[in-house]
């Protein structure tokens, strides 16, 4: 028993000696780690608070309109590049590869994190987005631009979107536009008619075919505008939903020879220009700003961007593409601009979402 007590005493002494020391050291380490974590958390919270505070003063509508103004500038560049493509060493398929491929490379990590949400999107809204702004829209806009002018692209594609969006809304059960909105839509139609009237009288087949193709592109973009509002994705996810299948389709069409490609022999300057304008500008930046505006303002009010885009394109086409505004352009573009402004200016979208969307 003495040996047992002695062993127990030694064990107890050892336990008593070891445990307080280890507990004290562990407590110091835990306290130090907790202090460091608290500092990091406080710093991150402070930075987040500063960012939130800078944006808190602006209303969701004001932020959405800022996004629209940025989109206007990028869309003007898109219209100019659609016309410039016919004079470059790139083919439409090459421009499409840059348009849909660059955003995928830049956003690859973010899109991987959103893979489950992308896979959960319903087929109907996904089809509207993929067809509305994907390969069908892109090829229609590029082909129509090659047959007409930058003014036609800038006026018809975004300018007709309010009319097509209103038609989709009516088909979905909304009431038909009345009063000022109806007058605005009528002015848009009158403006497009003014643009093409001279070419209709002269039976200019190329311009008429290009105009019809641009009208198809505008109708497709309206589908995209409505489809964006029907999916529960942030702007980055919306870009991924558009670009992933579109890049796969255009890559398949070029690999199988359905669409010719000349990117391997294209001039470096042309590749750089379309990489910046189409890939980074239209594909990435405009995709983010337009999707953001849709979520803040709704599809109807967001289509007001078309009221500014035609004017910007016409003004920029003079120094950049040596295009002189003709009488139909001088008459038609202001009519379309005024029509879009009237069609959207006094409308309050019923599809607005909260600022936290």
Protein backbone atom coordinates (compact mmCIF):
# COMPACT_ATOMS: atom_id res chain seq x y z
CA UNK A 1 0.00 0.00 0.00
CA UNK A 2 2.90 2.29 0.75
CA UNK A 3 4.23 1.69 -2.74
CA UNK A 4 0.80 2.30 -4.13
CA UNK A 5 0.41 5.57 -2.22
CA UNK A 6 3.93 6.60 -3.24
CA UNK A 7 3.16 5.85 -6.89
CA UNK A 8 -0.11 7.67 -6.59
CA UNK A 9 1.62 10.63 -5.00
CA UNK A 10 4.22 10.71 -7.71
CA UNK A 11 1.49 10.48 -10.36
CA UNK A 12 -0.52 13.19 -8.68
CA UNK A 13 2.53 15.39 -8.31
CA UNK A 14 3.41 14.91 -11.91
CA UNK A 15 -0.14 15.68 -12.95
CA UNK A 16 -0.32 18.74 -10.71
CA UNK A 17 3.02 19.99 -12.02
CA UNK A 18 2.31 19.42 -15.71
CA UNK A 19 -1.31 20.52 -16.11
CA UNK A 20 -1.14 24.11 -14.80
CA UNK A 21 1.91 24.83 -16.94
CA UNK A 22 0.36 23.43 -20.08
CA UNK A 23 -2.95 25.12 -19.33
CA UNK A 24 -1.21 28.42 -18.77
CA UNK A 25 0.74 28.16 -22.06
CA UNK A 26 -2.37 27.04 -23.94
CA UNK A 27 -4.29 29.95 -22.47
CA UNK A 28 -1.62 32.37 -23.58
CA UNK A 29 -1.60 30.94 -27.10
CA UNK A 30 -5.40 30.96 -27.32
CA UNK A 31 -5.57 34.51 -25.99
CA UNK A 32 -2.93 35.68 -28.46
CA UNK A 33 -4.68 33.98 -31.40
CA UNK A 34 -8.02 35.38 -30.31
CA UNK A 35 -6.51 38.84 -30.05
CA UNK A 36 -5.00 38.59 -33.53
CA UNK A 37 -8.25 37.25 -34.96
CA UNK A 38 -10.11 40.10 -33.29
CA UNK A 39 -7.76 42.61 -34.85
CA UNK A 40 -8.17 41.04 -38.30
CA UNK A 41 -11.94 40.91 -37.96
CA UNK A 42 -12.06 44.48 -36.74
CA UNK A 43 -9.89 45.64 -39.61
CA UNK A 44 -12.00 43.82 -42.19
CA UNK A 45 -15.16 45.14 -40.61
CA UNK A 46 -13.76 48.66 -40.67
CA UNK A 47 -12.86 48.38 -44.35
CA UNK A 48 -16.26 46.91 -45.18
CA UNK A 49 -17.90 49.68 -43.22
CA UNK A 50 -16.01 52.28 -45.19
CA UNK A 51 -17.03 50.70 -48.48
CA UNK A 52 -20.64 50.42 -47.40
CA UNK A 53 -20.64 53.94 -46.08
CA UNK A 54 -19.42 55.32 -49.39
CA UNK A 55 -22.28 53.61 -51.25
CA UNK A 56 -24.93 54.07 -48.58
CA UNK A 57 -25.51 57.69 -49.51
CA UNK A 58 -26.58 56.77 -53.07
CA UNK A 59 -29.99 55.28 -53.74
CA UNK A 60 -30.27 51.94 -55.60
CA UNK A 61 -31.84 53.80 -58.54
CA UNK A 62 -28.91 56.23 -58.73
CA UNK A 63 -26.37 53.40 -58.67
CA UNK A 64 -28.39 51.56 -61.31
CA UNK A 65 -28.44 54.62 -63.58
CA UNK A 66 -24.68 55.00 -63.18
CA UNK A 67 -24.31 51.42 -64.35
CA UNK A 68 -26.50 52.25 -67.35
CA UNK A 69 -24.37 55.24 -68.32
CA UNK A 70 -21.27 53.04 -68.27
CA UNK A 71 -23.12 50.52 -70.40
CA UNK A 72 -23.95 53.23 -72.94
CA UNK A 73 -20.28 53.98 -73.53
CA UNK A 74 -19.42 50.31 -73.95
CA UNK A 75 -22.36 49.63 -76.24
CA UNK A 76 -21.32 52.53 -78.43
CA UNK A 77 -17.94 50.84 -78.78
CA UNK A 78 -19.75 47.58 -79.63
CA UNK A 79 -21.69 49.26 -82.45
CA UNK A 80 -18.53 50.81 -83.83
CA UNK A 81 -16.68 47.49 -83.69
CA UNK A 82 -19.56 45.73 -85.44
CA UNK A 83 -19.07 48.04 -88.38
CA UNK A 84 -15.25 47.98 -88.14
CA UNK A 85 -15.18 44.17 -88.27
CA UNK A 86 -15.82 44.15 -92.02
CA UNK A 87 -12.60 46.13 -92.56
CA UNK A 88 -10.43 44.13 -90.14
CA UNK A 89 -8.44 40.92 -90.59
CA UNK A 90 -10.73 39.10 -88.15
CA UNK A 91 -13.81 37.10 -89.11
CA UNK A 92 -17.10 37.12 -87.13
CA UNK A 93 -16.25 33.77 -85.51
CA UNK A 94 -12.91 35.17 -84.33
CA UNK A 95 -14.58 38.16 -82.72
CA UNK A 96 -17.09 35.82 -81.06
CA UNK A 97 -14.30 33.69 -79.61
CA UNK A 98 -12.78 36.78 -78.02
CA UNK A 99 -16.18 38.08 -76.93
CA UNK A 100 -17.16 34.95 -74.99
CA UNK A 101 -13.74 33.51 -74.19
CA UNK A 102 -12.07 36.43 -72.42
CA UNK A 103 -14.72 36.74 -69.65
CA UNK A 104 -14.44 33.01 -68.95
CA UNK A 105 -10.69 33.26 -68.45
CA UNK A 106 -10.92 36.34 -66.22
CA UNK A 107 -13.83 35.04 -64.13
CA UNK A 108 -12.90 31.33 -64.03
CA UNK A 109 -12.34 31.08 -60.23
CA UNK A 110 -15.51 33.04 -59.43
CA UNK A 111 -17.57 30.97 -61.86
CA UNK A 112 -16.29 27.72 -60.33
CA UNK A 113 -17.58 28.87 -56.94
CA UNK A 114 -20.98 29.52 -58.50
CA UNK A 115 -21.22 26.22 -60.39
CA UNK A 116 -24.12 24.85 -58.32
CA UNK A 117 -26.21 27.97 -58.75
CA UNK A 118 -25.51 27.98 -62.49
CA UNK A 119 -26.59 24.36 -62.77
CA UNK A 120 -29.82 25.15 -60.90
CA UNK A 121 -31.06 27.80 -63.37
CA UNK A 122 -34.36 26.84 -65.02
CA UNK A 123 -34.15 25.99 -68.75
CA UNK A 124 -36.58 28.71 -69.88
CA UNK A 125 -34.76 31.76 -68.49
CA UNK A 126 -31.40 30.17 -69.38
CA UNK A 127 -32.50 29.85 -73.01
CA UNK A 128 -33.56 33.51 -73.10
CA UNK A 129 -30.14 34.60 -71.88
CA UNK A 130 -28.09 32.23 -74.04
CA UNK A 131 -30.02 32.95 -77.25
CA UNK A 132 -30.73 36.60 -76.47
CA UNK A 133 -27.12 37.71 -76.04
CA UNK A 134 -25.16 34.65 -77.15
CA UNK A 135 -24.05 33.39 -80.53
CA UNK A 136 -27.34 34.10 -82.41
CA UNK A 137 -27.40 37.72 -81.25
CA UNK A 138 -23.70 38.29 -81.80
CA UNK A 139 -23.64 36.94 -85.34
CA UNK A 140 -26.84 38.82 -86.24
CA UNK A 141 -25.43 42.10 -84.95
CA UNK A 142 -22.08 41.61 -86.68
CA UNK A 143 -23.65 40.60 -89.99
CA UNK A 144 -26.20 43.41 -89.89
CA UNK A 145 -23.47 45.91 -89.12
CA UNK A 146 -21.39 44.73 -92.08
CA UNK A 147 -24.28 45.50 -94.43
CA UNK A 148 -25.33 48.87 -93.02
CA UNK A 149 -23.48 51.41 -90.86
CA UNK A 150 -22.52 52.03 -87.26
CA UNK A 151 -25.45 54.47 -86.97
CA UNK A 152 -27.85 51.68 -87.94
CA UNK A 153 -26.35 49.30 -85.39
CA UNK A 154 -26.37 51.89 -82.63
CA UNK A 155 -29.91 53.07 -83.38
CA UNK A 156 -31.77 49.87 -84.21
CA UNK A 157 -30.31 47.28 -81.83
CA UNK A 158 -30.68 49.15 -78.50
CA UNK A 159 -33.32 51.57 -79.78
CA UNK A 160 -35.88 48.88 -80.61
CA UNK A 161 -35.38 47.01 -77.32
CA UNK A 162 -38.14 48.95 -75.45
CA UNK A 163 -40.65 48.01 -78.13
CA UNK A 164 -39.73 44.33 -77.99
CA UNK A 165 -39.59 44.33 -74.17
CA UNK A 166 -43.07 45.87 -74.05
CA UNK A 167 -44.33 43.22 -76.46
CA UNK A 168 -42.88 40.48 -74.25
CA UNK A 169 -44.44 42.05 -71.17
CA UNK A 170 -47.86 42.21 -72.84
CA UNK A 171 -47.49 38.60 -73.96
CA UNK A 172 -46.73 37.72 -70.35
CA UNK A 173 -49.96 39.27 -69.08
CA UNK A 174 -49.02 42.91 -68.49
CA UNK A 175 -51.26 45.74 -69.65
CA UNK A 176 -50.53 47.32 -73.02
CA UNK A 177 -48.58 50.61 -73.03
CA UNK A 178 -50.78 53.72 -73.03
CA UNK A 179 -50.40 57.46 -73.23
CA UNK A 180 -46.81 58.69 -73.22
CA UNK A 181 -45.39 55.19 -73.37
CA UNK A 182 -47.42 54.29 -76.45
CA UNK A 183 -46.40 57.57 -78.11
CA UNK A 184 -42.76 56.81 -77.40
CA UNK A 185 -43.00 53.37 -78.96
CA UNK A 186 -44.67 54.90 -82.03
CA UNK A 187 -41.78 57.37 -82.37
CA UNK A 188 -39.29 54.49 -82.24
CA UNK A 189 -41.07 52.80 -85.14
CA UNK A 190 -41.16 56.10 -87.03
CA UNK A 191 -37.44 56.60 -86.45
CA UNK A 192 -36.56 53.16 -87.82
CA UNK A 193 -38.82 53.80 -90.81
CA UNK A 194 -37.03 57.10 -91.44
CA UNK A 195 -33.69 55.30 -91.39
CA UNK A 196 -34.62 52.71 -94.01
CA UNK A 197 -37.14 54.64 -96.15
CA UNK A 198 -34.62 55.87 -98.70
CA UNK A 199 -33.12 52.39 -99.04
CA UNK A 200 -36.59 50.88 -99.42
CA UNK A 201 -37.49 53.26 -102.22
CA UNK A 202 -34.18 52.50 -103.97
CA UNK A 203 -34.50 48.75 -103.26
CA UNK A 204 -31.06 48.54 -101.67
CA UNK A 205 -31.12 44.83 -100.87
CA UNK A 206 -28.00 44.83 -98.72
CA UNK A 207 -29.18 47.62 -96.41
CA UNK A 208 -32.66 46.12 -96.15
CA UNK A 209 -31.24 42.71 -95.31
CA UNK A 210 -28.88 44.29 -92.78
CA UNK A 211 -31.74 46.24 -91.21
CA UNK A 212 -33.86 43.12 -90.89
CA UNK A 213 -30.94 41.27 -89.31
CA UNK A 214 -30.41 44.10 -86.82
CA UNK A 215 -34.11 43.97 -85.91
CA UNK A 216 -33.70 40.27 -85.17
CA UNK A 217 -30.68 41.09 -83.00
CA UNK A 218 -32.71 43.71 -81.12
CA UNK A 219 -35.52 41.23 -80.48
CA UNK A 220 -33.01 38.71 -79.18
CA UNK A 221 -31.52 41.31 -76.85
CA UNK A 222 -34.99 42.00 -75.46
CA UNK A 223 -35.22 38.30 -74.59
CA UNK A 224 -31.89 38.62 -72.79
CA UNK A 225 -33.10 41.69 -70.91
CA UNK A 226 -36.19 39.89 -69.63
CA UNK A 227 -34.30 36.65 -68.97
CA UNK A 228 -31.79 38.39 -66.71
CA UNK A 229 -34.59 39.41 -64.37
CA UNK A 230 -35.90 35.84 -64.18
CA UNK A 231 -32.74 34.19 -62.87
CA UNK A 232 -31.45 34.26 -59.31
CA UNK A 233 -27.85 35.05 -60.22
CA UNK A 234 -25.52 37.91 -59.48
CA UNK A 235 -23.91 39.73 -62.46
CA UNK A 236 -20.88 37.42 -62.45
CA UNK A 237 -23.10 34.36 -62.53
CA UNK A 238 -25.15 35.89 -65.36
CA UNK A 239 -22.00 36.37 -67.43
CA UNK A 240 -21.02 32.76 -66.82
CA UNK A 241 -24.47 31.51 -67.82
CA UNK A 242 -24.14 33.43 -71.08
CA UNK A 243 -20.50 32.86 -71.95
CA UNK A 244 -20.00 29.18 -71.06
CA UNK A 245 -22.46 27.68 -73.58
CA UNK A 246 -21.84 30.46 -76.12
CA UNK A 247 -18.09 29.85 -76.18
CA UNK A 248 -18.68 26.10 -76.43
CA UNK A 249 -21.01 26.59 -79.41
CA UNK A 250 -18.75 29.00 -81.30
CA UNK A 251 -15.70 26.81 -80.64
CA UNK A 252 -17.56 23.77 -81.97
CA UNK A 253 -18.69 25.66 -85.08
CA UNK A 254 -15.14 26.79 -85.85
CA UNK A 255 -13.53 23.41 -85.13
CA UNK A 256 -15.97 21.62 -87.43
CA UNK A 257 -15.51 24.20 -90.20
CA UNK A 258 -19.10 25.46 -90.15
CA UNK A 259 -17.81 28.97 -89.45
CA UNK A 260 -14.46 30.03 -90.96
CA UNK A 261 -11.75 31.41 -88.72
CA UNK A 262 -8.69 33.49 -89.52
CA UNK A 263 -7.47 34.43 -86.08
CA UNK A 264 -4.17 32.58 -86.59
CA UNK A 265 -3.24 34.98 -89.42
CA UNK A 266 -4.99 38.13 -88.15
CA UNK A 267 -3.12 41.35 -87.45
CA UNK A 268 -2.04 41.80 -83.85
CA UNK A 269 -3.63 45.24 -83.68
CA UNK A 270 -7.02 43.88 -84.73
CA UNK A 271 -6.81 41.10 -82.15
CA UNK A 272 -5.88 43.58 -79.41
CA UNK A 273 -8.69 45.96 -80.39
CA UNK A 274 -11.41 43.32 -80.34
CA UNK A 275 -9.99 41.71 -77.22
CA UNK A 276 -10.36 45.01 -75.37
CA UNK A 277 -13.67 46.16 -76.89
CA UNK A 278 -15.49 42.84 -77.23
CA UNK A 279 -13.84 40.64 -74.60
CA UNK A 280 -13.12 43.03 -71.75
CA UNK A 281 -15.56 45.81 -72.63
CA UNK A 282 -18.74 44.18 -73.93
CA UNK A 283 -18.17 40.70 -72.54
CA UNK A 284 -16.99 41.56 -69.04
CA UNK A 285 -17.65 45.19 -68.08
CA UNK A 286 -20.95 45.74 -69.90
CA UNK A 287 -22.13 42.32 -68.80
CA UNK A 288 -21.56 43.31 -65.16
CA UNK A 289 -22.99 46.82 -65.40
CA UNK A 290 -26.07 45.88 -67.45
CA UNK A 291 -26.93 42.88 -65.27
CA UNK A 292 -26.47 45.08 -62.21
CA UNK A 293 -28.80 47.72 -63.68
CA UNK A 294 -31.43 45.07 -64.49
CA UNK A 295 -31.45 43.93 -60.87
CA UNK A 296 -31.67 47.49 -59.55
CA UNK A 297 -34.12 49.02 -62.03
CA UNK A 298 -35.91 46.14 -63.76
CA UNK A 299 -35.93 45.34 -67.50
CA UNK A 300 -38.31 48.09 -68.62
CA UNK A 301 -36.46 51.02 -67.08
CA UNK A 302 -33.08 49.54 -67.98
CA UNK A 303 -33.94 49.67 -71.67
CA UNK A 304 -33.77 53.48 -71.37
CA UNK A 305 -30.06 52.99 -72.14
CA UNK A 306 -31.10 52.85 -75.80
CA UNK A 307 -32.11 56.50 -75.72
CA UNK A 308 -28.49 57.57 -75.38
CA UNK A 309 -26.62 54.89 -77.26
CA UNK A 310 -27.70 55.87 -80.83
CA UNK A 311 -26.56 59.46 -80.37
CA UNK A 312 -23.22 58.39 -78.93
CA UNK A 313 -22.63 56.00 -81.83
CA UNK A 314 -23.45 58.58 -84.51
CA UNK A 315 -21.15 61.17 -82.93
CA UNK A 316 -18.27 58.72 -82.49
CA UNK A 317 -18.61 57.21 -85.97
CA UNK A 318 -17.71 60.53 -87.60
CA UNK A 319 -14.10 60.76 -86.34
CA UNK A 320 -13.44 57.04 -85.88
CA UNK A 321 -15.00 55.50 -89.01
CA UNK A 322 -15.30 58.54 -91.29
CA UNK A 323 -19.06 58.07 -91.50
CA UNK A 324 -20.96 61.23 -92.40
CA UNK A 325 -24.51 61.35 -91.01
CA UNK A 326 -27.01 61.19 -93.86
CA UNK A 327 -30.43 62.88 -93.83
CA UNK A 328 -32.23 59.64 -92.81
CA UNK A 329 -29.79 59.26 -89.90
CA UNK A 330 -30.22 62.89 -88.85
CA UNK A 331 -34.02 62.42 -88.82
CA UNK A 332 -34.29 58.82 -87.64
CA UNK A 333 -31.83 58.76 -84.73
CA UNK A 334 -33.41 61.71 -82.85
CA UNK A 335 -36.86 60.16 -83.32
CA UNK A 336 -35.63 56.87 -81.85
CA UNK A 337 -33.88 58.67 -79.00
CA UNK A 338 -36.98 60.70 -78.12
CA UNK A 339 -39.17 57.64 -78.46
CA UNK A 340 -37.08 55.57 -76.06
CA UNK A 341 -36.99 58.44 -73.56
CA UNK A 342 -40.78 58.82 -73.67
CA UNK A 343 -41.39 55.08 -73.51
CA UNK A 344 -39.34 54.77 -70.33
CA UNK A 345 -39.18 58.21 -68.74
CA UNK A 346 -42.40 58.10 -66.72
CA UNK A 347 -42.62 54.37 -66.20
CA UNK A 348 -42.09 52.82 -62.82
CA UNK A 349 -40.97 49.26 -63.18
CA UNK A 350 -42.98 46.70 -61.26
CA UNK A 351 -40.07 44.33 -61.30
CA UNK A 352 -37.67 46.30 -59.14
CA UNK A 353 -35.83 44.39 -56.49
CA UNK A 354 -34.33 45.49 -53.23
CA UNK A 355 -30.95 47.11 -53.00
CA UNK A 356 -29.59 43.97 -51.40
CA UNK A 357 -30.36 41.76 -54.38
